[in-house]
XYZ file of C-alpha atoms in Angstrom:
688
model
C 34.574 -5.211 43.368
C 34.558 -9.029 43.447
C 32.206 -8.999 46.415
C 29.847 -6.744 44.469
C 29.845 -9.131 41.542
C 29.044 -12.153 43.706
C 26.329 -10.196 45.506
C 24.606 -9.273 42.263
C 25.615 -12.020 39.788
C 24.962 -11.563 36.069
C 22.856 -14.034 34.123
C 25.963 -15.294 32.263
C 28.989 -14.806 34.558
C 32.337 -14.170 32.834
C 34.747 -17.134 32.751
C 37.635 -17.194 35.201
C 40.819 -19.262 35.356
C 39.732 -20.954 38.591
C 36.730 -22.522 36.866
C 38.575 -23.983 33.884
C 39.587 -27.252 35.575
C 36.149 -27.681 37.126
C 34.435 -27.295 33.771
C 36.603 -29.916 32.096
C 36.746 -32.512 34.859
C 33.837 -34.395 33.331
C 34.909 -34.437 29.681
C 38.711 -34.323 29.910
C 40.559 -37.501 31.027
C 43.991 -38.704 29.973
C 43.910 -42.373 29.173
C 47.600 -42.400 28.281
C 49.824 -41.122 31.125
C 52.674 -40.528 28.659
C 50.619 -37.738 26.987
C 50.361 -35.688 30.148
C 53.093 -33.344 28.981
C 51.518 -33.017 25.488
C 48.307 -31.485 26.812
C 47.922 -27.822 25.875
C 47.446 -25.709 29.001
C 44.709 -23.175 29.509
C 43.703 -20.791 28.024
C 44.909 -22.409 24.781
C 42.519 -25.352 25.110
C 39.608 -22.915 25.176
C 40.968 -21.075 22.127
C 41.305 -24.409 20.345
C 37.671 -25.235 21.094
C 36.479 -21.878 19.784
C 38.492 -22.215 16.566
C 37.182 -25.728 15.974
C 33.639 -24.510 16.598
C 34.072 -21.777 13.988
C 35.384 -24.313 11.467
C 32.497 -26.717 12.130
C 29.906 -23.956 11.685
C 31.599 -22.842 8.472
C 31.546 -26.387 7.106
C 27.862 -26.724 7.942
C 27.107 -23.521 6.037
C 29.171 -24.680 3.049
C 27.459 -28.078 2.982
C 24.031 -26.442 3.229
C 24.789 -24.111 0.310
C 26.098 -27.004 -1.778
C 22.906 -28.930 -1.112
C 20.826 -25.929 -2.149
C 22.839 -25.556 -5.347
C 22.419 -29.232 -6.172
C 18.689 -29.031 -5.495
C 18.470 -25.937 -7.685
C 20.161 -27.777 -10.546
C 17.710 -30.652 -10.255
C 14.754 -28.289 -10.499
C 13.136 -27.688 -13.844
C 14.382 -24.311 -14.965
C 11.626 -21.998 -16.232
C 11.660 -20.852 -19.816
C 13.306 -17.484 -20.397
C 11.506 -14.690 -22.194
C 13.683 -12.186 -24.004
C 12.439 -8.627 -24.688
C 10.390 -8.128 -27.829
C 11.395 -4.461 -28.085
C 13.543 -1.871 -26.370
C 14.052 1.875 -26.506
C 16.267 4.437 -24.833
C 15.277 7.553 -22.950
C 17.428 10.540 -22.171
C 18.124 10.772 -18.471
C 17.323 8.303 -15.701
C 13.875 6.721 -15.878
C 12.292 6.847 -12.409
C 8.757 5.634 -13.172
C 6.630 4.191 -15.979
C 2.933 4.076 -16.772
C 0.878 3.001 -19.796
C -2.347 4.759 -20.756
C -4.109 3.773 -23.946
C -1.587 3.569 -26.755
C 1.057 5.735 -25.047
C 3.881 5.046 -22.625
C 4.653 7.888 -20.209
C 8.091 7.929 -18.604
C 9.062 10.058 -15.611
C 12.670 11.123 -16.098
C 15.323 12.887 -14.113
C 14.868 15.818 -16.503
C 11.097 15.879 -17.094
C 8.451 13.808 -18.881
C 8.410 11.895 -22.148
C 5.702 10.110 -24.123
C 6.240 7.125 -26.425
C 3.945 5.014 -28.572
C 3.328 1.435 -27.528
C 3.232 0.207 -31.133
C 6.719 1.294 -32.259
C 8.267 2.713 -29.024
C 9.008 6.032 -30.739
C 9.043 9.279 -28.806
C 6.194 11.630 -29.649
C 6.583 14.410 -27.089
C 8.695 15.596 -24.159
C 8.179 18.126 -21.365
C 11.339 19.560 -19.854
C 10.492 23.174 -19.031
C 12.375 23.346 -15.740
C 14.309 20.061 -15.918
C 12.238 18.756 -13.034
C 12.960 15.242 -11.846
C 9.746 13.203 -11.867
C 9.647 10.499 -9.188
C 6.103 9.119 -9.557
C 3.458 9.283 -12.262
C -0.171 8.183 -12.711
C -2.186 8.370 -15.928
C -5.662 7.543 -17.206
C -7.217 7.511 -20.668
C -10.148 9.923 -21.018
C -10.922 9.072 -24.627
C -10.817 11.326 -27.685
C -6.963 11.138 -27.656
C -6.885 12.796 -24.245
C -5.093 11.565 -21.132
C -4.819 12.981 -17.643
C -1.458 12.742 -15.843
C -0.467 13.343 -12.233
C 3.265 13.547 -11.525
C 5.291 14.101 -8.350
C 8.735 15.702 -8.567
C 11.729 15.415 -6.231
C 10.514 18.412 -4.183
C 7.133 16.792 -3.498
C 5.139 19.038 -5.864
C 2.134 17.506 -7.649
C 1.879 18.451 -11.347
C -1.443 18.000 -13.134
C -1.128 17.561 -16.918
C -3.458 16.902 -19.781
C -1.950 15.045 -22.735
C -3.916 15.845 -25.875
C -2.954 15.234 -29.499
C 0.603 14.274 -28.568
C 1.387 17.359 -26.495
C 1.590 18.056 -22.777
C -0.590 20.740 -21.267
C 0.117 21.861 -17.717
C -3.115 22.600 -15.826
C -1.999 23.261 -12.261
C 0.475 22.451 -9.497
C -1.906 21.213 -6.809
C 0.162 21.969 -3.688
C 1.929 25.106 -4.868
C 1.934 28.015 -2.368
C 3.310 31.539 -2.506
C 5.084 31.312 0.854
C 7.745 28.621 0.474
C 7.965 28.226 4.250
C 4.416 26.805 4.152
C 5.194 24.405 1.305
C 3.886 20.867 1.773
C 5.279 17.733 0.150
C 3.381 14.866 -1.442
C 3.849 11.486 0.232
C 1.402 9.396 -1.774
C -0.711 9.952 -4.871
C -3.726 7.936 -6.105
C -5.800 8.474 -9.257
C -9.264 6.938 -9.185
C -10.414 4.536 -11.921
C -11.811 6.670 -14.719
C -9.909 9.764 -13.464
C -12.934 11.319 -11.769
C -11.032 11.997 -8.543
C -7.459 12.318 -7.334
C -6.156 11.823 -3.809
C -2.988 13.486 -2.531
C -1.439 12.715 0.866
C 0.490 15.797 1.990
C 2.653 16.597 4.993
C 4.680 19.485 6.307
C 6.978 19.860 9.285
C 4.171 19.482 11.830
C 1.247 17.482 10.428
C -0.119 15.396 7.581
C -3.469 15.431 5.809
C -5.276 13.957 2.813
C -6.807 16.090 0.043
C -9.367 14.730 -2.436
C -9.891 16.634 -5.700
C -12.639 16.321 -8.286
C -11.201 16.413 -11.805
C -13.516 18.101 -14.377
C -12.615 15.702 -17.165
C -15.865 16.273 -19.080
C -15.222 20.014 -19.090
C -11.681 19.440 -20.343
C -12.894 17.415 -23.306
C -15.494 20.059 -24.227
C -13.035 22.931 -23.828
C -10.476 21.251 -26.060
C -13.060 20.603 -28.745
C -14.205 24.238 -28.684
C -10.707 25.731 -28.461
C -8.191 23.762 -30.537
C -5.520 26.333 -29.627
C -5.613 25.292 -25.998
C -4.802 21.752 -27.065
C -1.464 22.856 -28.491
C -0.032 22.477 -25.014
C 3.602 22.855 -24.289
C 6.073 22.974 -27.112
C 7.351 19.511 -27.920
C 11.056 19.226 -28.542
C 12.048 16.781 -31.195
C 15.688 16.930 -30.148
C 16.948 16.816 -26.603
C 19.755 19.225 -27.415
C 17.224 22.056 -27.460
C 16.432 21.657 -23.742
C 16.533 24.874 -21.764
C 17.631 25.544 -18.208
C 15.439 26.759 -15.361
C 15.551 30.339 -16.629
C 16.867 31.168 -20.111
C 17.306 34.340 -22.107
C 15.345 34.416 -25.354
C 16.815 36.677 -28.073
C 14.515 38.417 -30.537
C 15.281 39.629 -34.024
C 15.559 43.231 -32.827
C 18.274 42.251 -30.366
C 16.103 42.547 -27.271
C 15.849 39.731 -24.761
C 13.427 38.604 -22.087
C 13.583 36.127 -19.234
C 11.590 32.951 -19.720
C 9.446 31.825 -16.796
C 10.419 28.662 -14.889
C 7.434 26.777 -16.338
C 7.342 27.463 -20.044
C 3.667 26.768 -20.622
C 1.768 28.642 -23.248
C -0.855 31.286 -22.563
C -3.721 28.938 -23.238
C -2.986 26.807 -20.175
C -5.320 28.813 -17.940
C -8.329 28.196 -20.196
C -8.908 24.700 -18.867
C -11.049 24.256 -15.782
C -9.204 23.731 -12.511
C -9.777 20.785 -10.164
C -12.027 21.310 -7.155
C -10.976 20.435 -3.603
C -13.692 18.203 -2.155
C -12.366 16.816 1.113
C -9.529 17.484 3.497
C -9.094 14.536 5.850
C -6.859 14.907 8.888
C -5.519 12.059 11.037
C -7.534 11.180 14.148
C -6.534 12.990 17.306
C -5.487 11.024 20.402
C -8.408 10.123 22.647
C -8.322 12.124 25.872
C -10.384 12.188 29.037
C -14.062 12.980 28.843
C -15.416 16.431 29.685
C -19.048 15.299 29.965
C -20.684 15.442 33.375
C -23.384 12.858 32.680
C -24.399 10.290 30.052
C -27.146 12.653 28.901
C -24.541 15.267 27.944
C -22.682 12.686 25.871
C -25.915 11.572 24.220
C -26.652 15.122 23.073
C -23.315 15.337 21.232
C -23.987 12.243 19.152
C -25.301 12.486 15.622
C -28.020 10.099 14.518
C -26.527 7.022 16.215
C -26.607 4.933 13.039
C -22.860 4.164 13.023
C -19.848 3.634 15.220
C -17.614 6.609 15.874
C -13.957 7.186 16.647
C -14.509 6.988 20.395
C -14.265 10.662 21.336
C -17.697 10.893 23.021
C -17.075 8.670 26.034
C -17.376 9.017 29.809
C -13.882 7.948 30.932
C -12.089 10.631 32.946
C -8.371 11.370 32.806
C -8.040 10.360 36.441
C -9.524 6.938 35.673
C -7.054 6.325 32.843
C -4.113 7.393 35.010
C -5.322 5.143 37.821
C -5.660 2.146 35.517
C -2.215 2.796 34.013
C -0.663 2.991 37.494
C -2.296 -0.315 38.456
C -1.071 -1.941 35.254
C 2.508 -0.731 35.706
C 2.647 -1.786 39.338
C 1.273 -5.247 38.511
C 3.620 -5.936 35.593
C 6.609 -3.911 36.746
C 9.061 -6.799 36.360
C 8.081 -7.452 32.748
C 8.135 -3.775 31.826
C 11.590 -3.293 33.344
C 12.917 -6.428 31.608
C 11.725 -5.200 28.235
C 13.036 -1.714 28.933
C 9.748 -0.163 27.920
C 9.825 3.559 27.554
C 6.922 5.844 28.106
C 5.429 6.183 24.658
C 3.982 9.463 23.611
C 0.954 9.307 21.322
C 2.151 10.997 18.174
C -0.232 11.998 15.420
C 0.291 9.618 12.450
C 1.919 11.053 9.341
C 1.112 8.376 6.762
C -2.133 6.860 5.537
C -3.336 4.309 3.004
C -6.473 5.160 1.041
C -8.543 3.664 -1.774
C -11.409 4.903 -3.925
C -14.581 2.833 -3.532
C -17.379 2.304 -6.001
C -21.021 2.566 -4.836
C -22.044 -0.267 -2.525
C -24.555 -0.836 0.308
C -21.907 -0.107 2.973
C -21.759 3.510 1.778
C -25.049 4.921 2.983
C -25.773 7.527 0.325
C -28.824 9.702 0.862
C -31.620 9.940 -1.706
C -30.648 13.528 -2.544
C -27.194 12.417 -3.735
C -26.802 11.155 -7.284
C -24.654 8.048 -7.672
C -23.267 6.553 -10.874
C -22.266 2.878 -10.867
C -18.886 3.451 -12.556
C -17.883 6.565 -10.564
C -16.346 6.297 -7.066
C -18.754 7.186 -4.278
C -16.345 7.215 -1.343
C -12.853 6.582 -0.029
C -11.448 4.284 2.639
C -8.640 5.647 4.827
C -6.582 4.071 7.595
C -3.679 5.826 9.280
C -0.544 4.134 10.559
C -1.043 2.577 13.968
C -4.825 3.014 13.842
C -7.374 0.266 14.505
C -10.109 2.038 12.528
C -10.917 1.974 8.833
C -12.718 5.238 8.055
C -15.036 5.619 5.070
C -15.902 9.058 3.647
C -18.491 9.932 1.025
C -17.316 11.996 -1.943
C -20.588 13.873 -2.522
C -21.136 15.749 0.725
C -23.283 18.885 0.716
C -21.398 22.126 0.120
C -21.666 23.253 3.747
C -19.865 20.110 4.919
C -17.007 20.234 2.422
C -15.153 23.050 4.108
C -15.350 21.445 7.547
C -11.808 21.441 8.926
C -12.531 18.509 11.232
C -14.332 16.159 8.864
C -15.951 13.166 10.523
C -16.028 9.775 8.769
C -19.366 8.545 7.483
C -18.617 4.920 8.393
C -16.065 3.523 10.869
C -14.922 -0.105 10.861
C -12.971 -0.913 14.048
C -10.462 -3.761 13.977
C -8.965 -5.811 16.793
C -5.398 -4.777 15.905
C -3.757 -1.870 14.049
C -4.230 -2.104 10.285
C -0.951 -2.776 8.462
C -2.117 -2.668 4.822
C -5.225 -2.954 2.683
C -6.280 -3.654 -0.888
C -9.344 -3.314 -3.133
C -10.120 -5.716 -5.962
C -10.211 -4.511 -9.552
C -14.011 -4.834 -9.589
C -14.125 -2.814 -6.320
C -16.419 -5.394 -4.765
C -13.961 -6.920 -2.313
C -11.924 -5.150 0.349
C -9.052 -6.842 2.200
C -7.538 -5.701 5.499
C -4.307 -7.082 6.982
C -3.599 -6.224 10.613
C -0.332 -6.145 12.502
C -1.210 -9.422 14.251
C -1.148 -11.176 10.820
C -4.954 -11.425 10.651
C -6.395 -11.062 7.145
C -10.058 -10.237 6.513
C -11.706 -10.170 3.068
C -14.989 -8.246 2.956
C -17.729 -8.433 0.370
C -18.861 -4.796 0.243
C -22.033 -5.590 -1.700
C -23.324 -8.132 0.808
C -21.753 -6.478 3.850
C -20.144 -9.517 5.494
C -16.613 -10.985 5.534
C -15.887 -13.786 3.118
C -12.798 -14.875 4.985
C -10.979 -14.270 8.282
C -7.617 -16.024 8.344
C -4.299 -15.563 10.121
C -0.683 -16.461 9.442
C 0.307 -18.666 12.347
C 4.054 -18.126 11.942
C 3.779 -14.648 13.521
C 5.116 -12.817 10.498
C 4.612 -9.178 9.639
C 2.636 -8.501 6.468
C 4.163 -6.027 4.025
C 1.608 -5.905 1.194
C -1.516 -7.665 -0.108
C -2.857 -7.894 -3.676
C -5.953 -9.385 -5.279
C -5.377 -11.900 -8.048
C -7.600 -12.505 -11.001
C -9.849 -15.503 -10.441
C -10.756 -17.941 -13.162
C -14.452 -17.412 -12.422
C -15.663 -13.856 -11.964
C -18.855 -13.071 -10.137
C -21.456 -10.803 -11.584
C -22.492 -7.903 -9.401
C -26.161 -8.201 -10.203
C -28.522 -11.133 -10.463
C -29.731 -11.420 -14.013
C -33.126 -12.834 -13.227
C -35.031 -14.100 -10.186
C -34.096 -17.591 -9.095
C -30.618 -17.516 -10.612
C -27.258 -16.548 -9.202
C -23.761 -16.524 -10.675
C -21.464 -19.420 -9.973
C -19.489 -18.997 -6.753
C -16.027 -17.601 -7.523
C -12.959 -18.007 -5.393
C -11.442 -14.716 -4.310
C -7.645 -14.999 -4.254
C -5.354 -12.740 -2.240
C -1.566 -12.624 -2.520
C 0.162 -11.815 0.788
C 3.831 -10.747 1.002
C 5.575 -10.715 4.398
C 8.571 -8.716 5.524
C 10.806 -11.809 5.586
C 10.227 -12.379 1.807
C 7.796 -15.249 2.314
C 4.438 -14.960 0.559
C 1.128 -16.768 0.844
C -2.048 -17.301 -1.139
C -5.410 -16.874 0.575
C -8.438 -18.421 -1.135
C -11.878 -17.305 0.015
C -14.844 -18.968 -1.724
C -18.305 -17.474 -1.354
C -19.463 -20.838 -0.024
C -17.165 -22.927 2.126
C -14.075 -22.490 4.252
C -11.154 -20.318 3.261
C -7.612 -21.645 2.975
C -4.108 -20.229 3.176
C -1.162 -21.720 1.257
C 2.543 -20.981 1.575
C 3.808 -20.195 -1.921
C 7.443 -19.523 -1.003
C 9.183 -19.586 2.339
C 11.937 -17.289 3.520
C 14.974 -17.965 1.267
C 18.254 -19.088 2.770
C 20.240 -16.925 0.373
C 19.721 -13.178 1.039
C 20.180 -12.448 -2.676
C 17.024 -14.446 -3.393
C 14.914 -12.296 -1.099
C 11.685 -11.105 -2.720
C 11.479 -7.349 -3.113
C 8.006 -7.136 -4.662
C 5.100 -9.245 -5.908
C 2.573 -7.880 -8.405
C -0.562 -9.560 -9.811
C -0.890 -9.925 -13.571
C -4.572 -9.409 -14.267
C -4.201 -10.526 -17.877
C -4.024 -14.153 -16.722
C -5.786 -16.030 -13.928
C -3.702 -16.837 -10.829
C -0.633 -15.089 -12.273
C 1.854 -13.017 -10.291
C 5.199 -11.358 -11.024
C 7.935 -11.971 -8.443
C 10.913 -9.591 -8.251
C 14.028 -10.764 -6.394
C 17.037 -8.900 -5.072
C 19.347 -10.633 -7.543
C 17.462 -9.052 -10.450
C 15.346 -12.074 -11.326
C 11.830 -11.363 -12.634
C 9.669 -14.497 -12.555
C 6.113 -15.230 -13.583
C 4.429 -17.591 -11.133
C 1.292 -19.650 -11.482
C -0.127 -19.592 -7.964
C -2.557 -22.389 -8.800
C 0.272 -24.868 -9.459
C 2.905 -23.161 -7.234
C 5.330 -23.211 -10.175
C 7.541 -20.565 -11.789
C 6.532 -20.889 -15.428
C 8.554 -18.115 -17.091
C 11.449 -15.800 -16.348
C 11.760 -12.378 -18.001
C 15.446 -11.761 -18.722
C 17.258 -8.684 -19.963
C 20.130 -9.021 -22.471
C 23.523 -10.051 -21.020
C 24.791 -6.495 -21.416
C 22.085 -5.137 -19.094
C 20.713 -5.873 -15.649
C 17.470 -4.992 -13.912
C 17.858 -1.496 -12.460
C 17.379 -1.183 -8.690
C 16.142 -4.753 -8.105
C 15.205 -3.827 -4.522
C 12.847 -1.166 -5.969
C 12.424 -1.990 -9.673
C 11.119 0.493 -12.215
C 8.389 -1.293 -14.162
C 4.731 -1.295 -15.120
C 2.315 -4.044 -16.160
C -0.305 -3.139 -18.752
C -3.248 -5.536 -18.709
C -4.876 -3.820 -21.701
C -1.969 -4.110 -24.151
C -0.682 -7.305 -22.491
C 2.870 -6.184 -21.917
C 5.531 -5.644 -19.258
C 7.813 -2.609 -19.321
C 11.025 -2.899 -17.318
C 13.981 -0.561 -16.930
C 17.453 -2.019 -17.362
C 20.901 -0.498 -16.937
C 24.229 -1.519 -18.369
C 26.354 -3.826 -16.284
C 29.101 -1.237 -15.702
C 26.498 1.060 -14.117
C 25.806 -1.273 -11.223
C 27.058 1.113 -8.589
C 24.825 3.912 -7.371
C 27.186 6.721 -8.388
C 27.434 5.560 -11.989
C 23.676 5.033 -12.092
C 22.983 8.576 -10.904
C 25.278 9.964 -13.618
C 23.817 7.840 -16.407
C 22.725 9.959 -19.341
C 20.443 7.305 -20.808
C 18.185 4.520 -19.593
C 16.956 1.513 -21.509
C 13.336 0.365 -21.302
C 12.633 -3.245 -22.290
C 9.189 -4.279 -23.501
C 7.927 -7.845 -23.050
C 4.827 -8.504 -25.161
C 2.806 -11.262 -23.497
C 1.189 -12.227 -26.793
C 4.642 -13.170 -28.168
C 5.085 -15.952 -25.613
C 2.972 -19.085 -25.081
C 1.632 -17.806 -21.784
C -1.930 -18.912 -22.478
C -0.747 -22.518 -22.335
C 0.668 -21.960 -18.838
C -2.518 -20.191 -17.724
C -5.423 -21.964 -19.440
C -8.674 -20.082 -19.305
C -11.465 -22.027 -17.695
C -14.844 -21.916 -19.442
C -17.472 -19.690 -17.924
C -19.807 -21.635 -15.705
C -23.517 -21.377 -16.530
C -25.974 -19.803 -14.145
C -27.451 -22.180 -11.616
C -31.130 -22.347 -10.826
C -32.213 -21.708 -7.268
C -33.414 -25.289 -6.757
C -30.036 -26.798 -7.672
C -28.000 -24.531 -5.392
C -26.670 -25.712 -2.014
C -28.505 -24.534 1.075
C -25.802 -22.016 2.065
C -25.964 -20.299 -1.327
C -29.760 -20.215 -1.251
C -29.635 -18.659 2.236
C -27.236 -16.007 0.971
C -29.645 -15.102 -1.822
C -32.595 -14.901 0.585
C -30.571 -12.743 2.994
C -29.568 -10.407 0.180
C -33.174 -10.042 -0.948
C -34.178 -9.411 2.665
C -31.495 -6.734 2.895
C -32.892 -4.977 -0.139
C -36.376 -5.015 1.364
C -35.128 -3.477 4.634
C -33.448 -0.494 2.994
C -36.420 1.673 3.939
C -35.583 1.286 7.626
C -32.470 3.439 7.168
C -34.693 6.472 6.574
C -36.544 5.795 9.826
C -33.452 5.467 12.034
C -32.702 9.247 12.185
C -36.284 9.883 13.293
C -36.045 7.314 16.080
C -32.720 8.728 17.195
C -34.007 12.295 17.240
C -36.876 11.162 19.467
C -34.368 9.558 21.848
C -32.311 12.745 21.974
C -35.425 14.830 22.594
C -36.424 12.484 25.402
C -32.921 12.763 26.901
C -33.125 16.554 26.747
C -36.520 16.478 28.479
C -35.134 14.229 31.205
C -32.189 16.536 31.670
C -34.533 19.523 31.926
C -36.677 17.704 34.477
C -33.596 16.832 36.508
C -32.445 20.442 36.586
C -35.943 21.469 37.665
C -35.896 18.973 40.553
C -32.479 20.224 41.682
C -33.778 23.792 41.711
C -36.767 22.835 43.837
C -34.526 21.039 46.350
C -32.369 24.129 46.735
C -35.465 26.201 47.516
């Protein structure tokens, strides 16, 4: 066995007693011969060294923590903001959203609505005691709100809240056969509630469904039929809640079984949403089946955009040959890393956003587009390099296509990790797995900024901040252009460090480290959220329950939102909160201190929601509003800005060429078909 070990030595050979004296010959000498008998023999000298090393490392950690504590004391502590109001909800609050003058709370036993003004409950829906895990809402006007909720089983409930009552319209992914039931992974409601996107998955695949919500029809139907607006019965007292199926006794002594969803008979009178698109993840690229380039050319569409790479001329044998060459060349590195043969699995998660009309979405003249209604969606699947754009107003014959092709494809150099769209829907940001961040101006069609985090960190999320100067989407008059704003992007990494990317429309972009990875794990950042009510403002949630308001322009924590001493922030690693930029408030769930453990939290019969009204604190002093800059004349603008204006005008003048591209491409395809026909004719003559 020893011979085998010496023949194939390990990188770090195990210590042996024979080597102890050799190792210490250089650093161990007895200057006093009388101490020869006091020397501790081996292996106790080695144990003594290890114990001393442990003590030295422990002292270094203690000294480092003491220095951090002293530095923390010397820092200027931010002012604390106490809640301006609070209210309790029955059950555990899982999610919050504010729409108009109402607060909607998703509970472990249903839904509840409260008023923002006095925090009083106005209505509750608890027909089947369904636990609501996520909720989205939008104000339609005329005291009407649309709500989309996801329960613990992954079902998507579509509600209409009208005149302080809930009205169930439909369960979007409900099926008769429970074995074919799909679960909702992600839910997005478009601005203005014109569309809703639902990411579904079952045991084998995942797909994205886009629905058109007939909100105008709902408003008309409720005005014509006030009875349909009665909705579900609101319970003023929680003690009257019913179970999943209850027996209702009548005066004559008879009884009947109540349905699981106790909606009234008028629920079916509202129009149902329409399924527009069904987007499936891209299939793995396989070997080509085309025999010639002409065959591949025939399968292409109009050639005006990049595709997903399916129509290529690479054979399976060529891919296998290249893979064999690669593995034989780098065999040592692959064996050292222990690389396993990876199978290309179909992705099961996607990130998608609704996009407003812009020049990058090539809408045909037959399609009507409204400036405040989304015209398309952007989708990128996990592990994919491509950002796919789909139009929302396809012709009817293309809607039912099971294998829907994207209208625009943006390939990236690395897989896309996350993305974000600004509140004005003009800017689109993409963060790749190689820490490269690109900010696109969708109206002009070019990137404002391409930056990278050099520390090789993985990006978890990105968010647009509100800039002090906001650009106008349209030029008011010839020869003038809005002042150049600075687009700001907040970047959070997986190691709790976060950065600020500034991308001006003229000049170089910059990236600033706002907070590095904390030494204390309890100070790790769990989430960062922009506060659009103030410029350069962001909320920072930490694992220790701290909620801070940061001014990214000065890199300072200006305020800290604190719950009362009797409560703590619930689930600080995944806080339950919402920020309302219309009413200028923060809603945050807090639990009592004795409910810190998960078991007590799950059994809690009540939750407390704290309201922080931004207008009650001097936040405007910490975030001063800069005056709006006047419009500049064309002669006073720098050359780069003037070139951008000329290029944009040139782009508008070349829009007519898009109509001519399909004609040119059809001629090319016809010419390819004629060449193919001539080639077949020549082959036939040679055979004769």
